[in-house]
PDB file of C-alpha atoms in Angstrom:
ATOM      1  CA  ASP A   1     -46.706 -64.123 -10.832  1.00 95.00           C
ATOM      2  CA  ILE A   2     -48.516 -62.526  -7.902  1.00 96.00           C
ATOM      3  CA  VAL A   3     -46.579 -59.446  -6.887  1.00 97.00           C
ATOM      4  CA  MET A   4     -46.638 -58.656  -3.176  1.00 98.00           C
ATOM      5  CA  THR A   5     -45.955 -55.051  -2.192  1.00 98.00           C
ATOM      6  CA  GLN A   6     -45.174 -54.092   1.374  1.00 98.00           C
ATOM      7  CA  SER A   7     -45.216 -50.640   2.901  1.00 95.00           C
ATOM      8  CA  PRO A   8     -43.420 -48.932   4.367  1.00 97.00           C
ATOM      9  CA  ASP A   9     -39.936 -50.196   3.566  1.00 97.00           C
ATOM     10  CA  SER A  10     -38.826 -49.210   7.044  1.00 98.00           C
ATOM     11  CA  LEU A  11     -40.519 -48.035  10.170  1.00 96.00           C
ATOM     12  CA  ALA A  12     -39.323 -46.566  13.462  1.00 98.00           C
ATOM     13  CA  VAL A  13     -41.691 -46.790  16.413  1.00 97.00           C
ATOM     14  CA  SER A  14     -41.258 -45.930  20.074  1.00 97.00           C
ATOM     15  CA  LEU A  15     -41.312 -48.693  22.666  1.00 97.00           C
ATOM     16  CA  GLY A  16     -44.861 -49.383  23.758  1.00 97.00           C
ATOM     17  CA  GLU A  17     -46.366 -47.783  20.671  1.00 98.00           C
ATOM     18  CA  ARG A  18     -48.247 -49.417  17.815  1.00 98.00           C
ATOM     19  CA  ALA A  19     -46.552 -50.554  14.628  1.00 98.00           C
ATOM     20  CA  THR A  20     -48.497 -51.222  11.444  1.00 98.00           C
ATOM     21  CA  ILE A  21     -47.192 -52.872   8.302  1.00 98.00           C
ATOM     22  CA  ASN A  22     -49.149 -53.194   5.094  1.00 98.00           C
ATOM     23  CA  CYS A  23     -49.046 -55.782   2.349  1.00 98.00           C
ATOM     24  CA  LYS A  24     -50.897 -55.655  -0.944  1.00 98.00           C
ATOM     25  CA  SER A  25     -51.219 -58.385  -3.528  1.00 97.00           C
ATOM     26  CA  ARG A  26     -51.676 -57.553  -7.180  1.00 97.00           C
ATOM     27  CA  GLN A  27     -54.504 -60.058  -7.413  1.00 96.00           C
ATOM     28  CA  SER A  28     -56.832 -61.607  -4.901  1.00 95.00           C
ATOM     29  CA  ILE A  29     -55.407 -64.454  -2.833  1.00 95.00           C
ATOM     30  CA  LEU A  30     -58.761 -65.355  -1.361  1.00 94.00           C
ATOM     31  CA  TYR A  31     -60.037 -68.863  -2.037  1.00 92.00           C
ATOM     32  CA  THR A  32     -63.792 -68.422  -2.183  1.00 91.00           C
ATOM     33  CA  SER A  33     -64.344 -72.157  -1.573  1.00 93.00           C
ATOM     34  CA  ASN A  34     -63.109 -71.854   2.016  1.00 92.00           C
ATOM     35  CA  ASN A  35     -63.132 -68.061   2.435  1.00 92.00           C
ATOM     36  CA  LYS A  36     -59.453 -68.086   3.401  1.00 94.00           C
ATOM     37  CA  SER A  37     -56.814 -65.676   2.199  1.00 95.00           C
ATOM     38  CA  TYR A  38     -53.570 -67.536   1.612  1.00 96.00           C
ATOM     39  CA  LEU A  39     -51.305 -64.976   3.252  1.00 97.00           C
ATOM     40  CA  ALA A  40     -48.603 -65.514   5.852  1.00 98.00           C
ATOM     41  CA  TRP A  41     -46.457 -63.110   7.853  1.00 98.00           C
ATOM     42  CA  TYR A  42     -42.900 -63.831   8.977  1.00 98.00           C
ATOM     43  CA  GLN A  43     -40.456 -62.146  11.318  1.00 98.00           C
ATOM     44  CA  GLN A  44     -36.729 -62.324  10.638  1.00 98.00           C
ATOM     45  CA  LYS A  45     -34.239 -61.178  13.216  1.00 97.00           C
ATOM     46  CA  PRO A  46     -30.583 -60.615  12.317  1.00 94.00           C
ATOM     47  CA  ARG A  47     -28.621 -63.796  11.601  1.00 94.00           C
ATOM     48  CA  GLN A  48     -31.731 -65.948  12.077  1.00 97.00           C
ATOM     49  CA  PRO A  49     -34.097 -67.727   9.694  1.00 98.00           C
ATOM     50  CA  PRO A  50     -37.602 -66.332   9.304  1.00 98.00           C
ATOM     51  CA  LYS A  51     -40.198 -67.266  11.899  1.00 98.00           C
ATOM     52  CA  LEU A  52     -43.864 -67.769  11.098  1.00 98.00           C
ATOM     53  CA  LEU A  53     -46.116 -65.300  12.907  1.00 98.00           C
ATOM     54  CA  ILE A  54     -49.465 -65.406  11.117  1.00 98.00           C
ATOM     55  CA  TYR A  55     -51.165 -67.625   8.543  1.00 97.00           C
ATOM     56  CA  TRP A  56     -54.541 -67.567   6.769  1.00 97.00           C
ATOM     57  CA  ALA A  57     -54.057 -63.776   6.938  1.00 97.00           C
ATOM     58  CA  SER A  58     -55.141 -63.508  10.569  1.00 97.00           C
ATOM     59  CA  THR A  59     -54.447 -66.750  12.480  1.00 97.00           C
ATOM     60  CA  ARG A  60     -51.661 -66.377  15.002  1.00 97.00           C
ATOM     61  CA  GLU A  61     -49.134 -69.227  15.079  1.00 97.00           C
ATOM     62  CA  SER A  62     -48.866 -71.093  18.346  1.00 95.00           C
ATOM     63  CA  GLY A  63     -46.542 -69.349  20.801  1.00 96.00           C
ATOM     64  CA  VAL A  64     -46.637 -65.966  19.073  1.00 97.00           C
ATOM     65  CA  PRO A  65     -47.387 -63.169  21.570  1.00 97.00           C
ATOM     66  CA  ASP A  66     -50.869 -61.720  21.321  1.00 96.00           C
ATOM     67  CA  ARG A  67     -49.513 -58.231  20.721  1.00 98.00           C
ATOM     68  CA  PHE A  68     -49.106 -59.474  17.128  1.00 98.00           C
ATOM     69  CA  SER A  69     -52.322 -59.405  15.121  1.00 98.00           C
ATOM     70  CA  ALA A  70     -53.179 -59.309  11.474  1.00 98.00           C
ATOM     71  CA  SER A  71     -56.146 -58.631   9.300  1.00 97.00           C
ATOM     72  CA  GLY A  72     -57.234 -58.319   5.727  1.00 96.00           C
ATOM     73  CA  SER A  73     -58.753 -60.309   2.912  1.00 95.00           C
ATOM     74  CA  GLY A  74     -58.461 -60.525  -0.835  1.00 92.00           C
ATOM     75  CA  THR A  75     -55.700 -58.098  -1.767  1.00 96.00           C
ATOM     76  CA  ASP A  76     -55.058 -55.865   1.259  1.00 98.00           C
ATOM     77  CA  PHE A  77     -53.496 -57.045   4.487  1.00 98.00           C
ATOM     78  CA  THR A  78     -52.113 -55.543   7.680  1.00 98.00           C
ATOM     79  CA  LEU A  79     -49.811 -56.754  10.437  1.00 98.00           C
ATOM     80  CA  THR A  80     -50.073 -54.855  13.713  1.00 98.00           C
ATOM     81  CA  ILE A  81     -47.879 -54.951  16.770  1.00 98.00           C
ATOM     82  CA  SER A  82     -49.977 -53.352  19.478  1.00 97.00           C
ATOM     83  CA  SER A  83     -47.219 -52.386  21.890  1.00 96.00           C
ATOM     84  CA  LEU A  84     -43.712 -52.550  20.487  1.00 97.00           C
ATOM     85  CA  GLN A  85     -41.118 -54.403  22.520  1.00 97.00           C
ATOM     86  CA  ALA A  86     -37.358 -54.274  22.031  1.00 97.00           C
ATOM     87  CA  GLU A  87     -37.305 -57.895  20.868  1.00 97.00           C
ATOM     88  CA  ASP A  88     -39.646 -57.044  17.986  1.00 98.00           C
ATOM     89  CA  VAL A  89     -36.862 -55.289  16.078  1.00 98.00           C
ATOM     90  CA  ALA A  90     -36.698 -57.319  12.876  1.00 98.00           C
ATOM     91  CA  VAL A  91     -37.605 -57.421   9.218  1.00 98.00           C
ATOM     92  CA  TYR A  92     -41.177 -58.512   8.528  1.00 98.00           C
ATOM     93  CA  TYR A  93     -42.275 -60.255   5.338  1.00 98.00           C
ATOM     94  CA  CYS A  94     -45.637 -61.176   3.915  1.00 98.00           C
ATOM     95  CA  GLN A  95     -45.977 -64.168   1.585  1.00 98.00           C
ATOM     96  CA  GLN A  96     -48.769 -65.427  -0.608  1.00 97.00           C
ATOM     97  CA  TYR A  97     -49.426 -69.156  -0.649  1.00 95.00           C
ATOM     98  CA  TYR A  98     -52.267 -68.957  -3.159  1.00 95.00           C
ATOM     99  CA  THR A  99     -50.317 -70.231  -6.140  1.00 94.00           C
ATOM    100  CA  THR A 100     -46.829 -70.996  -7.336  1.00 94.00           C
ATOM    101  CA  PRO A 101     -44.507 -69.299  -7.686  1.00 96.00           C
ATOM    102  CA  LEU A 102     -44.988 -68.431  -4.047  1.00 97.00           C
ATOM    103  CA  THR A 103     -43.988 -64.806  -3.629  1.00 97.00           C
ATOM    104  CA  PHE A 104     -42.852 -62.595  -0.780  1.00 98.00           C
ATOM    105  CA  GLY A 105     -43.151 -58.920  -0.168  1.00 98.00           C
ATOM    106  CA  GLY A 106     -39.934 -56.958  -0.148  1.00 98.00           C
ATOM    107  CA  GLY A 107     -39.841 -56.740   3.628  1.00 98.00           C
ATOM    108  CA  THR A 108     -40.348 -53.995   6.196  1.00 98.00           C
ATOM    109  CA  ARG A 109     -37.533 -53.164   8.589  1.00 98.00           C
ATOM    110  CA  LEU A 110     -38.865 -52.281  12.026  1.00 98.00           C
ATOM    111  CA  GLU A 111     -36.686 -50.290  14.397  1.00 97.00           C
ATOM    112  CA  ILE A 112     -37.007 -48.535  17.718  1.00 97.00           C
ATOM    113  CA  LYS A 113     -37.414 -44.760  17.600  1.00 95.00           C
TER     114      LYS A 113
ATOM    115  CA  GLU B   1     -38.794 -80.990  18.403  1.00 96.00           C
ATOM    116  CA  VAL B   2     -38.895 -80.227  14.697  1.00 97.00           C
ATOM    117  CA  GLN B   3     -35.437 -79.860  13.209  1.00 98.00           C
ATOM    118  CA  LEU B   4     -34.347 -79.051   9.673  1.00 98.00           C
ATOM    119  CA  ILE B   5     -30.611 -79.120   9.096  1.00 98.00           C
ATOM    120  CA  GLU B   6     -29.275 -78.007   5.729  1.00 98.00           C
ATOM    121  CA  SER B   7     -25.876 -78.937   4.385  1.00 98.00           C
ATOM    122  CA  GLY B   8     -23.881 -78.856   1.181  1.00 98.00           C
ATOM    123  CA  GLY B   9     -23.386 -75.157   0.687  1.00 98.00           C
ATOM    124  CA  ARG B  10     -19.916 -74.033  -0.411  1.00 98.00           C
ATOM    125  CA  LEU B  11     -17.992 -71.971  -2.915  1.00 98.00           C
ATOM    126  CA  VAL B  12     -18.487 -73.209  -6.463  1.00 98.00           C
ATOM    127  CA  GLN B  13     -17.443 -71.846  -9.846  1.00 98.00           C
ATOM    128  CA  PRO B  14     -19.955 -70.501 -12.354  1.00 98.00           C
ATOM    129  CA  GLY B  15     -21.317 -73.349 -14.437  1.00 98.00           C
ATOM    130  CA  GLY B  16     -20.675 -75.824 -11.666  1.00 98.00           C
ATOM    131  CA  SER B  17     -23.020 -78.082  -9.763  1.00 98.00           C
ATOM    132  CA  LEU B  18     -23.934 -78.522  -6.136  1.00 98.00           C
ATOM    133  CA  ARG B  19     -26.318 -80.695  -4.174  1.00 98.00           C
ATOM    134  CA  LEU B  20     -27.946 -79.334  -1.046  1.00 98.00           C
ATOM    135  CA  SER B  21     -29.454 -81.618   1.555  1.00 98.00           C
ATOM    136  CA  CYS B  22     -31.874 -81.047   4.394  1.00 98.00           C
ATOM    137  CA  ALA B  23     -32.131 -83.614   7.177  1.00 98.00           C
ATOM    138  CA  ALA B  24     -35.531 -83.529   8.840  1.00 98.00           C
ATOM    139  CA  SER B  25     -36.433 -84.855  12.262  1.00 98.00           C
ATOM    140  CA  GLY B  26     -39.037 -84.480  14.978  1.00 98.00           C
ATOM    141  CA  PHE B  27     -42.070 -84.873  12.710  1.00 97.00           C
ATOM    142  CA  THR B  28     -43.578 -87.209  10.137  1.00 98.00           C
ATOM    143  CA  PHE B  29     -41.562 -86.047   7.142  1.00 98.00           C
ATOM    144  CA  SER B  30     -43.583 -88.019   4.611  1.00 98.00           C
ATOM    145  CA  SER B  31     -46.746 -86.110   5.540  1.00 97.00           C
ATOM    146  CA  HIS B  32     -45.484 -82.666   4.653  1.00 98.00           C
ATOM    147  CA  TRP B  33     -44.808 -80.738   1.477  1.00 98.00           C
ATOM    148  CA  MET B  34     -41.396 -79.092   1.580  1.00 98.00           C
ATOM    149  CA  HIS B  35     -39.830 -75.990   0.048  1.00 98.00           C
ATOM    150  CA  TRP B  36     -36.506 -74.358  -0.648  1.00 98.00           C
ATOM    151  CA  VAL B  37     -36.316 -70.603  -0.164  1.00 98.00           C
ATOM    152  CA  ARG B  38     -33.209 -68.505  -0.736  1.00 98.00           C
ATOM    153  CA  GLN B  39     -31.960 -65.171   0.470  1.00 98.00           C
ATOM    154  CA  VAL B  40     -29.063 -63.084  -0.707  1.00 98.00           C
ATOM    155  CA  PRO B  41     -27.454 -61.798   2.501  1.00 95.00           C
ATOM    156  CA  GLY B  42     -29.027 -58.464   3.385  1.00 94.00           C
ATOM    157  CA  LYS B  43     -31.815 -58.881   0.825  1.00 97.00           C
ATOM    158  CA  GLY B  44     -35.311 -60.354   0.730  1.00 97.00           C
ATOM    159  CA  LEU B  45     -36.700 -63.873   0.611  1.00 98.00           C
ATOM    160  CA  VAL B  46     -37.199 -65.689  -2.679  1.00 98.00           C
ATOM    161  CA  TRP B  47     -39.060 -68.952  -3.092  1.00 98.00           C
ATOM    162  CA  VAL B  48     -37.115 -71.500  -5.145  1.00 98.00           C
ATOM    163  CA  SER B  49     -38.955 -74.797  -5.286  1.00 98.00           C
ATOM    164  CA  ARG B  50     -41.598 -77.038  -3.733  1.00 98.00           C
ATOM    165  CA  ILE B  51     -42.230 -80.755  -3.592  1.00 98.00           C
ATOM    166  CA  ASN B  52     -45.357 -82.546  -2.449  1.00 97.00           C
ATOM    167  CA  SER B  53     -45.401 -85.176   0.257  1.00 97.00           C
ATOM    168  CA  ASP B  54     -44.811 -88.229  -1.949  1.00 96.00           C
ATOM    169  CA  GLY B  55     -42.340 -86.499  -4.233  1.00 97.00           C
ATOM    170  CA  ARG B  56     -44.384 -86.829  -7.397  1.00 97.00           C
ATOM    171  CA  THR B  57     -45.276 -83.169  -7.852  1.00 97.00           C
ATOM    172  CA  THR B  58     -42.762 -80.347  -7.981  1.00 98.00           C
ATOM    173  CA  ALA B  59     -42.724 -76.661  -8.815  1.00 98.00           C
ATOM    174  CA  TYR B  60     -39.935 -74.190  -9.498  1.00 98.00           C
ATOM    175  CA  ALA B  61     -39.271 -70.502  -9.786  1.00 98.00           C
ATOM    176  CA  ASP B  62     -38.676 -69.493 -13.394  1.00 97.00           C
ATOM    177  CA  SER B  63     -35.163 -68.371 -12.474  1.00 97.00           C
ATOM    178  CA  VAL B  64     -34.108 -71.955 -11.636  1.00 98.00           C
ATOM    179  CA  LYS B  65     -36.394 -74.036 -13.849  1.00 98.00           C
ATOM    180  CA  GLY B  66     -34.402 -76.487 -15.929  1.00 98.00           C
ATOM    181  CA  ARG B  67     -31.295 -76.060 -13.772  1.00 98.00           C
ATOM    182  CA  PHE B  68     -32.436 -77.108 -10.283  1.00 98.00           C
ATOM    183  CA  THR B  69     -34.159 -80.326  -9.253  1.00 98.00           C
ATOM    184  CA  ILE B  70     -35.897 -80.852  -5.938  1.00 98.00           C
ATOM    185  CA  SER B  71     -36.299 -84.366  -4.582  1.00 98.00           C
ATOM    186  CA  ARG B  72     -36.946 -86.215  -1.357  1.00 98.00           C
ATOM    187  CA  ASP B  73     -36.274 -89.555   0.264  1.00 98.00           C
ATOM    188  CA  ASN B  74     -39.055 -90.213   2.729  1.00 98.00           C
ATOM    189  CA  ALA B  75     -37.338 -93.355   4.024  1.00 98.00           C
ATOM    190  CA  LYS B  76     -34.345 -91.262   5.063  1.00 98.00           C
ATOM    191  CA  ASN B  77     -36.257 -88.071   6.007  1.00 98.00           C
ATOM    192  CA  MET B  78     -34.153 -86.139   3.551  1.00 98.00           C
ATOM    193  CA  LEU B  79     -34.911 -83.274   1.182  1.00 98.00           C
ATOM    194  CA  SER B  80     -32.469 -82.403  -1.597  1.00 98.00           C
ATOM    195  CA  LEU B  81     -31.847 -79.700  -4.159  1.00 98.00           C
ATOM    196  CA  GLN B  82     -29.622 -80.537  -7.113  1.00 98.00           C
ATOM    197  CA  MET B  83     -28.282 -77.302  -8.559  1.00 98.00           C
ATOM    198  CA  ASN B  84     -26.674 -77.352 -12.010  1.00 98.00           C
ATOM    199  CA  SER B  85     -25.325 -74.645 -14.312  1.00 98.00           C
ATOM    200  CA  LEU B  86     -24.869 -72.358 -11.348  1.00 98.00           C
ATOM    201  CA  ARG B  87     -24.674 -68.616 -11.890  1.00 98.00           C
ATOM    202  CA  ALA B  88     -23.407 -65.756  -9.778  1.00 98.00           C
ATOM    203  CA  GLU B  89     -26.999 -64.731  -9.132  1.00 97.00           C
ATOM    204  CA  ASP B  90     -27.650 -68.075  -7.409  1.00 98.00           C
ATOM    205  CA  THR B  91     -25.386 -66.942  -4.576  1.00 98.00           C
ATOM    206  CA  ALA B  92     -27.550 -66.954  -1.450  1.00 98.00           C
ATOM    207  CA  VAL B  93     -28.400 -68.647   1.796  1.00 98.00           C
ATOM    208  CA  TYR B  94     -30.700 -71.561   1.010  1.00 98.00           C
ATOM    209  CA  TYR B  95     -33.365 -72.470   3.572  1.00 98.00           C
ATOM    210  CA  CYS B  96     -35.234 -75.734   3.848  1.00 98.00           C
ATOM    211  CA  VAL B  97     -38.827 -75.009   4.868  1.00 98.00           C
ATOM    212  CA  ARG B  98     -41.596 -77.283   6.083  1.00 98.00           C
ATOM    213  CA  ASP B  99     -45.051 -76.584   4.709  1.00 96.00           C
ATOM    214  CA  GLY B 100     -47.497 -76.700   7.610  1.00 92.00           C
ATOM    215  CA  GLY B 101     -50.516 -76.369   5.383  1.00 88.00           C
ATOM    216  CA  HIS B 102     -50.144 -73.321   3.177  1.00 86.00           C
ATOM    217  CA  ARG B 103     -47.519 -71.760   5.408  1.00 92.00           C
ATOM    218  CA  GLY B 104     -43.843 -72.237   6.139  1.00 90.00           C
ATOM    219  CA  ASP B 105     -44.043 -73.212   9.761  1.00 93.00           C
ATOM    220  CA  TYR B 106     -40.481 -74.424  10.315  1.00 97.00           C
ATOM    221  CA  TRP B 107     -37.274 -73.172   8.725  1.00 98.00           C
ATOM    222  CA  GLY B 108     -33.762 -74.533   8.888  1.00 98.00           C
ATOM    223  CA  GLN B 109     -30.790 -72.327   9.717  1.00 98.00           C
ATOM    224  CA  GLY B 110     -29.760 -72.199   6.078  1.00 98.00           C
ATOM    225  CA  THR B 111     -26.683 -73.111   4.082  1.00 98.00           C
ATOM    226  CA  LEU B 112     -24.633 -70.581   2.113  1.00 98.00           C
ATOM    227  CA  VAL B 113     -23.995 -71.141  -1.569  1.00 98.00           C
ATOM    228  CA  THR B 114     -21.425 -68.863  -3.183  1.00 98.00           C
ATOM    229  CA  VAL B 115     -20.983 -68.943  -6.948  1.00 98.00           C
ATOM    230  CA  SER B 116     -17.802 -67.181  -7.924  1.00 97.00           C
ATOM    231  CA  SER B 117     -14.610 -67.712  -9.882  1.00 96.00           C
TER     232      SER B 117
END
């Protein structure tokens, strides 16, 4: 199984400041045939299902604010919120879609400082 | 509007069986792979199973292989998860998830399965 490791486990950032979450896969999730990393990012607010933010490691889902961006390829990935808003308080998960079993990172809890 | 509505979750005894359903609407169900993902309240997300668009190809997490069966009825826009030999560790909220092309682009609200005597 591809183990996905997120860091940090929790993060407190001031409103308007930048938040950065990291995700590392134990093996590459880059398909060389199309040069796409099969990595998605989700946001889960309390008492809600997860919401897709990013796919193909860096493609923002339709309707997601542009303060959310992501980067990375192969094994190392980053989700960045450029200017934290109150509504961004949530748990963030990365997931690899490269192969089954699909696996998630353990989650990063983002709070306001 | 895409909608995924899960049902069937309840309290069941260890060793028992349960069938979860997910009613899909607002999109061409037969064109999409579908997944089940579960989450113990307060814990992380765990992928359970996947089925391809015509129902012929499935995949399972090792923890449920041989006990759970995923299926779909494209005529009725319905996804199902038959859960047998349930264990306490299967207790979780179960989400129905649409695969938008190597990503879970729509999630249902979830249905709670509790396995306890």
